[in-house]
Amino acid sequence: MTSGAARLVRGPEEQRATFLDLFFDLVFVFALFRLSLGLREHLNWSGAFQTLVLLLALWWVWTQSALVADRFDPWQPAIRRLAIGAMFGSLVLAAAAPEAFGEHGLVFAGAYVAVQVGRSLVLVIVTRGDELPEMRLLFWFGVSAVPWLAGAVVQGWPRGVLWALAVVVDYTVARLGWPMPRLGRAGAAEFSVSGEFLAERYRQFFIIALGELILVTGLGLSSGGFEADRGAAVVVAFATTVLLWWIYISRAGEVLGAAVAAARDPLRVGLSALYAHVVMVASVVAISVGDELVIEHPFGHTQPAWVAVILGGPALFLAGRAIFEYAVFGRVSRNRVVGVLVLAAISPAMIFLPPVLVTAAAALVLAGIAISDAARARRRPPEPPSPPG
């Protein structure tokens, strides 16, 4: 590595999240709130698909920003300016998200391409081409920019197809090692990752996501008064948030860094954790919509779409948590699978109950899993990480 890149790369003793990383995350509180708002306004299969595409785009911006912070010194002026630029681009993405499949499509796609391509291009320039990973990212973000921008200039289902294709490209090439003509796939050493840094960043982002639930719960309570029925809904919503946090940290959330360090292919474990976290973050968006509906109509008529977010959100969280657990320990706890099956089994009957009781049922399932995890932890010594492969 020549001096063009060496002066920007982080030293091994510096692999901790900084105040700049936390500052960057502030945008994503707003972003998740905007996504939940869009899903609430379009609570159907089409709305769910659109929200998923937008979430995957926002998550990929955050992920690539975290990887840049992992590799490069955030106190270098060029890297700091890149982070602030990506932060502003993410703010534009979040603002445009609810109408991204409507009149703000070009704003959303343009901001996404500007952040991803622009960041990679600047890094290639400031490192004088010494960093091959940035060359790979610039190449593939240039490829995915085509369907992103093409989708922005069409309306209706073609936009959804093109943007879904763009997302598939972005996520698939990461799993394949960002292959390039004549260079092939990237080796494990080329995209070296710091396990402790990424683990810390994932934990921080999940806390940001839970902050979205606190925000929705607090707004729902303060905007509608402090009646007993709303109070009951708020208690259940808050309990659900606590349970999500508890299940997340026990115990994979605590030892992800050690799992990455112990893995034969750290990048593979890091990517598996990345995919697991996007599933869990998607679940939080769904749960926040359900919480808002329940707080507004605690004893109203439960519609099928409401059941889908109130019970589907926790089920999605457990699925993502199972993927996360497999990435860290190479196995999945049975209570995760049982929880998903129980939530699916009770779903048909839930349309006959008021929303607050549906939410309470989901919270009871999560509580059972949390209690099971605690009992298991008391009976056995702490399990060391054992990533697959």
Coordinates of C-alpha atoms in Angstrom, one line a residue:
M1 CA 0.0 0.0 0.0
T2 CA 1.4 3.4 -1.0
S3 CA 1.1 6.6 0.9
G4 CA -2.0 7.7 -0.9
A5 CA -4.1 5.1 1.0
A6 CA -1.8 4.5 4.0
R7 CA -2.4 8.0 5.4
L8 CA -6.2 7.4 5.4
V9 CA -6.4 3.8 6.7
R10 CA -7.3 3.2 10.3
G11 CA -4.7 1.6 12.6
P12 CA -5.6 -1.6 14.4
E13 CA -5.7 0.1 17.7
E14 CA -8.4 2.5 16.5
Q15 CA -11.2 0.1 15.7
R16 CA -14.0 1.7 17.8
A17 CA -17.1 3.6 16.9
T18 CA -16.6 7.4 17.1
F19 CA -18.8 10.3 17.7
L20 CA -19.0 10.8 14.0
D21 CA -20.5 7.4 13.6
L22 CA -23.1 8.1 16.2
F23 CA -23.8 11.5 14.6
F24 CA -24.3 9.8 11.2
D25 CA -26.9 7.4 12.8
L26 CA -29.2 10.3 13.8
V27 CA -30.5 10.5 10.3
F28 CA -31.8 6.9 10.5
V29 CA -34.2 7.6 13.3
F30 CA -35.9 9.9 10.9
A31 CA -35.5 7.4 8.1
L32 CA -37.2 4.6 9.9
F33 CA -40.0 6.9 11.0
R34 CA -40.6 7.9 7.4
L35 CA -40.6 4.3 6.3
S36 CA -43.2 3.3 8.9
L37 CA -45.2 6.3 7.9
G38 CA -45.2 5.1 4.3
L39 CA -46.2 1.6 5.2
R40 CA -49.0 2.9 7.5
E41 CA -50.4 4.9 4.5
H42 CA -50.1 1.9 2.1
L43 CA -50.8 -1.1 4.4
N44 CA -51.2 -3.8 1.7
W45 CA -48.9 -6.2 -0.2
S46 CA -47.8 -3.5 -2.6
G47 CA -47.0 -1.1 0.2
A48 CA -45.0 -3.8 2.0
F49 CA -43.0 -4.6 -1.1
Q50 CA -42.2 -0.9 -1.7
T51 CA -41.2 -0.4 1.9
L52 CA -38.9 -3.4 1.7
V53 CA -37.2 -2.0 -1.4
L54 CA -36.7 1.4 0.2
L55 CA -35.5 -0.1 3.5
L56 CA -32.9 -2.3 1.7
A57 CA -31.6 0.8 -0.1
L58 CA -31.3 2.8 3.1
W59 CA -29.7 -0.1 4.9
W60 CA -27.2 -0.5 2.1
V61 CA -26.2 3.2 2.4
W62 CA -25.7 2.8 6.2
T63 CA -23.8 -0.5 5.7
Q64 CA -21.4 0.9 3.2
S65 CA -20.9 4.0 5.3
A66 CA -20.1 1.7 8.3
L67 CA -17.6 -0.3 6.2
V68 CA -15.8 2.9 5.1
A69 CA -15.6 4.0 8.8
D70 CA -14.2 0.5 9.6
R71 CA -11.4 0.8 7.0
F72 CA -10.6 4.5 7.0
D73 CA -9.6 7.0 9.7
P74 CA -12.8 9.2 10.4
W75 CA -10.6 12.0 11.6
Q76 CA -9.0 12.5 8.2
P77 CA -10.7 15.6 6.7
A78 CA -11.6 13.8 3.4
I79 CA -13.2 10.9 5.3
R80 CA -15.1 13.2 7.6
R81 CA -16.5 15.1 4.6
L82 CA -17.5 11.9 3.0
A83 CA -19.4 10.8 6.1
I84 CA -21.2 14.2 6.4
G85 CA -22.1 14.1 2.7
A86 CA -23.5 10.6 3.0
M87 CA -25.4 11.7 6.1
F88 CA -27.1 14.5 4.0
G89 CA -27.8 12.1 1.2
S90 CA -29.4 9.7 3.6
L91 CA -31.5 12.6 4.9
V92 CA -32.8 13.3 1.4
L93 CA -33.5 9.6 0.9
A94 CA -35.5 9.5 4.1
A95 CA -37.4 12.6 3.2
A96 CA -38.3 11.3 -0.2
A97 CA -39.1 7.7 0.9
P98 CA -42.9 7.9 1.5
E99 CA -43.4 9.2 -2.1
A100 CA -40.5 7.4 -3.7
F101 CA -42.8 5.3 -5.7
G102 CA -44.8 8.4 -6.6
E103 CA -43.6 11.9 -7.5
H104 CA -40.3 11.8 -5.6
G105 CA -38.8 8.8 -7.4
L106 CA -36.1 10.7 -9.1
V107 CA -35.1 12.4 -5.9
F108 CA -34.8 9.1 -4.1
A109 CA -32.9 7.2 -6.8
G110 CA -30.7 10.2 -7.6
A111 CA -29.7 10.6 -3.9
Y112 CA -29.0 6.9 -3.6
V113 CA -26.8 6.8 -6.7
A114 CA -25.0 10.1 -5.7
V115 CA -24.2 8.7 -2.2
Q116 CA -23.0 5.3 -3.3
V117 CA -21.2 6.2 -6.5
G118 CA -19.9 9.5 -5.3
R119 CA -18.4 8.1 -2.1
S120 CA -16.6 5.3 -4.0
L121 CA -15.4 7.7 -6.7
V122 CA -14.0 10.1 -4.1
L123 CA -12.2 7.3 -2.2
V124 CA -10.7 6.0 -5.5
I125 CA -9.4 9.5 -6.1
V126 CA -8.0 10.3 -2.7
T127 CA -6.4 6.9 -2.3
R128 CA -4.9 7.2 -5.9
G129 CA -6.4 3.9 -6.8
D130 CA -4.5 2.0 -4.1
E131 CA -7.6 0.6 -2.5
L132 CA -8.9 -2.2 -4.8
P133 CA -12.1 -2.7 -2.7
E134 CA -13.2 0.9 -3.6
M135 CA -12.6 0.1 -7.3
R136 CA -14.9 -2.9 -7.0
L137 CA -17.6 -0.9 -5.2
L138 CA -17.4 1.9 -7.8
F139 CA -17.8 -0.6 -10.6
W140 CA -20.8 -2.3 -9.1
F141 CA -22.5 0.8 -7.8
G142 CA -22.2 2.1 -11.4
V143 CA -23.9 -1.1 -12.6
S144 CA -26.8 -0.9 -10.2
A145 CA -27.2 2.9 -10.9
V146 CA -28.7 2.0 -14.3
P147 CA -31.8 0.3 -13.0
W148 CA -32.1 2.8 -10.1
L149 CA -32.2 5.8 -12.5
A150 CA -34.2 3.9 -15.2
G151 CA -36.8 3.1 -12.6
A152 CA -37.0 6.7 -11.5
V153 CA -38.2 7.9 -14.9
V154 CA -41.0 5.3 -15.3
Q155 CA -44.2 4.9 -13.3
G156 CA -46.1 2.0 -11.7
W157 CA -45.0 -1.6 -11.5
P158 CA -41.9 -1.1 -13.9
R159 CA -40.4 1.1 -11.2
G160 CA -40.8 -1.6 -8.6
V161 CA -39.3 -4.2 -10.9
L162 CA -36.3 -2.1 -11.8
W163 CA -35.6 -0.9 -8.3
A164 CA -35.9 -4.5 -7.0
L165 CA -33.4 -5.6 -9.6
A166 CA -31.0 -2.8 -8.4
V167 CA -31.3 -4.0 -4.8
V168 CA -30.7 -7.6 -5.8
V169 CA -27.6 -6.6 -7.7
D170 CA -26.3 -4.6 -4.7
Y171 CA -26.8 -7.4 -2.2
T172 CA -25.9 -10.3 -4.4
V173 CA -22.5 -9.0 -5.6
A174 CA -21.6 -8.5 -2.0
R175 CA -22.2 -12.2 -1.3
L176 CA -20.3 -13.1 -4.4
G177 CA -17.3 -11.0 -3.4
W178 CA -17.8 -8.1 -5.7
P179 CA -16.4 -9.9 -8.8
M180 CA -14.8 -7.9 -11.6
P181 CA -13.6 -8.7 -15.1
R182 CA -10.0 -10.0 -15.0
L183 CA -9.8 -9.7 -11.2
G184 CA -12.4 -12.3 -10.2
R185 CA -13.8 -12.3 -6.7
A186 CA -12.3 -10.4 -3.7
G187 CA -10.4 -12.5 -1.3
A188 CA -11.1 -12.5 2.5
A189 CA -8.0 -10.3 3.1
E190 CA -9.0 -7.7 0.6
F191 CA -12.2 -6.8 2.5
S192 CA -10.8 -7.2 6.0
V193 CA -13.3 -6.3 8.7
S194 CA -12.9 -5.5 12.3
G195 CA -15.3 -7.7 14.2
E196 CA -15.6 -5.5 17.3
F197 CA -16.2 -2.4 15.3
L198 CA -19.0 -4.0 13.2
A199 CA -20.5 -5.6 16.2
E200 CA -20.6 -2.3 18.0
R201 CA -22.1 -0.5 14.9
Y202 CA -24.8 -3.2 14.5
R203 CA -25.8 -2.9 18.1
Q204 CA -25.9 0.9 17.8
F205 CA -28.1 0.7 14.8
F206 CA -30.5 -1.7 16.4
I207 CA -30.8 0.6 19.4
I208 CA -31.6 3.4 16.8
A209 CA -34.3 1.1 15.4
L210 CA -35.8 0.5 18.8
G211 CA -35.7 4.3 19.3
E212 CA -38.3 4.4 16.4
L213 CA -40.6 2.2 18.6
I214 CA -40.2 4.6 21.5
L215 CA -40.9 7.6 19.3
V216 CA -44.1 6.1 17.9
T217 CA -45.2 4.9 21.3
G218 CA -44.6 8.3 22.9
L219 CA -46.2 10.2 20.1
G220 CA -49.3 8.0 20.1
L221 CA -49.7 8.5 23.9
S222 CA -49.2 12.2 23.9
S223 CA -51.3 13.0 20.9
G224 CA -54.4 11.1 22.1
G225 CA -54.5 11.7 25.8
F226 CA -53.9 9.4 28.7
E227 CA -57.1 7.4 28.8
A228 CA -56.9 3.9 30.3
D229 CA -57.3 2.0 27.1
R230 CA -54.5 3.9 25.4
G231 CA -52.4 3.5 28.5
A232 CA -52.8 -0.3 28.3
A233 CA -51.7 -0.2 24.7
V234 CA -48.7 1.9 25.5
V235 CA -47.7 -0.5 28.3
V236 CA -47.8 -3.5 26.0
A237 CA -46.0 -1.6 23.2
F238 CA -43.2 -0.5 25.6
A239 CA -43.0 -4.1 27.0
T240 CA -42.6 -5.4 23.4
T241 CA -39.7 -2.9 22.8
V242 CA -37.9 -4.1 26.0
L243 CA -38.4 -7.8 25.0
L244 CA -37.0 -7.2 21.5
W245 CA -33.9 -5.6 23.1
W246 CA -33.5 -8.4 25.6
I247 CA -33.8 -11.2 23.0
Y248 CA -31.4 -9.4 20.7
I249 CA -28.6 -9.1 23.2
S250 CA -29.0 -12.7 24.6
R251 CA -26.4 -13.8 23.7
A252 CA -25.4 -13.5 20.1
G253 CA -25.6 -9.7 20.2
E254 CA -22.9 -9.7 22.9
V255 CA -20.3 -11.9 21.1
L256 CA -20.6 -11.0 17.4
G257 CA -17.2 -9.4 17.5
A258 CA -15.6 -12.5 18.9
A259 CA -17.4 -14.6 16.3
V260 CA -16.1 -12.5 13.4
A261 CA -12.5 -12.7 14.9
A262 CA -12.8 -16.5 15.3
A263 CA -14.2 -17.2 11.8
R264 CA -12.1 -18.6 9.0
D265 CA -13.9 -16.2 6.7
P266 CA -14.7 -13.0 8.8
L267 CA -16.2 -11.3 5.8
R268 CA -18.8 -14.1 5.4
V269 CA -19.8 -13.9 9.0
G270 CA -20.0 -10.1 8.8
L271 CA -22.3 -10.3 5.7
S272 CA -24.5 -12.9 7.4
A273 CA -24.9 -10.6 10.3
L274 CA -25.6 -7.8 7.9
Y275 CA -28.5 -9.7 6.3
A276 CA -29.8 -10.8 9.7
H277 CA -29.9 -7.2 10.9
V278 CA -31.8 -5.9 7.9
V279 CA -34.5 -8.6 8.6
M280 CA -34.7 -7.5 12.2
V281 CA -34.8 -3.8 11.3
A282 CA -37.6 -4.6 8.8
S283 CA -39.5 -6.2 11.7
V284 CA -39.1 -3.1 13.8
V285 CA -40.7 -1.0 11.0
A286 CA -43.6 -3.4 10.9
I287 CA -44.0 -3.5 14.7
S288 CA -43.9 0.3 14.8
V289 CA -46.9 0.4 12.4
G290 CA -48.7 -2.1 14.6
D291 CA -48.0 -0.1 17.8
E292 CA -49.3 3.0 16.2
L293 CA -52.5 1.3 15.1
V294 CA -53.0 -0.3 18.5
I295 CA -52.5 2.9 20.5
E296 CA -54.9 4.7 18.2
H297 CA -57.6 2.0 18.2
P298 CA -56.9 -0.3 21.3
F299 CA -60.4 -1.8 21.3
G300 CA -61.4 -1.2 17.7
H301 CA -62.0 -3.8 15.0
T302 CA -58.9 -5.8 14.1
Q303 CA -58.4 -5.9 10.4
P304 CA -56.4 -8.7 8.7
A305 CA -53.7 -6.2 7.6
W306 CA -53.3 -5.1 11.3
V307 CA -52.8 -8.7 12.3
A308 CA -50.1 -9.0 9.6
V309 CA -48.0 -6.2 11.2
I310 CA -48.8 -6.8 14.8
L311 CA -47.9 -10.5 14.7
G312 CA -45.8 -10.6 11.5
G313 CA -43.4 -8.0 12.9
P314 CA -42.4 -10.2 15.9
A315 CA -42.2 -13.3 13.7
L316 CA -39.9 -11.5 11.3
F317 CA -37.8 -10.4 14.2
L318 CA -37.4 -14.0 15.4
A319 CA -36.5 -15.1 11.9
G320 CA -33.8 -12.5 11.6
R321 CA -32.6 -13.3 15.1
A322 CA -32.3 -16.9 14.2
I323 CA -30.2 -16.0 11.2
F324 CA -28.0 -13.9 13.4
E325 CA -27.7 -16.7 15.9
Y326 CA -26.6 -19.1 13.2
A327 CA -24.0 -16.7 12.0
V328 CA -22.5 -16.5 15.5
F329 CA -23.0 -20.0 16.9
G330 CA -23.7 -22.2 13.9
R331 CA -27.0 -23.3 15.3
V332 CA -30.5 -22.0 15.9
S333 CA -32.4 -22.2 19.3
R334 CA -35.6 -24.1 19.1
N335 CA -37.5 -21.4 20.9
R336 CA -37.0 -19.1 18.0
V337 CA -38.6 -21.5 15.6
V338 CA -41.4 -22.3 18.1
G339 CA -42.1 -18.7 18.5
V340 CA -42.6 -18.1 14.8
L341 CA -44.8 -21.2 14.5
V342 CA -47.0 -20.0 17.5
L343 CA -47.4 -16.6 16.0
A344 CA -48.4 -18.1 12.7
A345 CA -50.8 -20.5 14.3
I346 CA -52.7 -17.9 16.4
S347 CA -53.0 -15.4 13.5
P348 CA -56.3 -16.6 12.1
A349 CA -58.1 -16.3 15.4
M350 CA -56.7 -12.8 16.2
I351 CA -59.2 -11.0 13.9
F352 CA -61.9 -11.7 16.5
L353 CA -59.9 -9.9 19.3
P354 CA -59.4 -6.2 19.8
P355 CA -56.0 -4.9 18.7
V356 CA -54.6 -4.5 22.2
L357 CA -55.1 -8.1 23.0
V358 CA -53.5 -9.1 19.7
T359 CA -50.4 -7.1 20.7
A360 CA -50.5 -8.6 24.1
A361 CA -50.5 -12.1 22.6
A362 CA -47.4 -11.3 20.6
A363 CA -45.7 -9.8 23.7
L364 CA -46.5 -13.0 25.6
V365 CA -44.8 -15.1 22.9
L366 CA -41.7 -12.9 23.1
A367 CA -41.8 -13.0 26.9
G368 CA -41.8 -16.8 26.7
I369 CA -38.7 -16.7 24.5
A370 CA -36.9 -14.2 26.8
I371 CA -37.7 -16.3 29.9
S372 CA -36.5 -19.4 28.0
D373 CA -33.2 -17.7 27.1
A374 CA -32.7 -16.6 30.7
A375 CA -33.3 -20.1 32.1
R376 CA -30.9 -21.6 29.6
A377 CA -28.2 -19.0 30.5
R378 CA -28.6 -19.9 34.2
R379 CA -28.2 -23.6 33.5
R380 CA -25.2 -23.5 31.3
P381 CA -21.9 -21.7 31.1
P382 CA -21.6 -18.9 28.5
E383 CA -21.4 -20.4 25.1
P384 CA -18.4 -19.4 23.1
P385 CA -19.0 -18.2 19.5
S386 CA -18.6 -20.9 16.9
P387 CA -19.5 -19.5 13.4
P388 CA -20.2 -22.1 10.7
G389 CA -17.6 -22.9 8.0

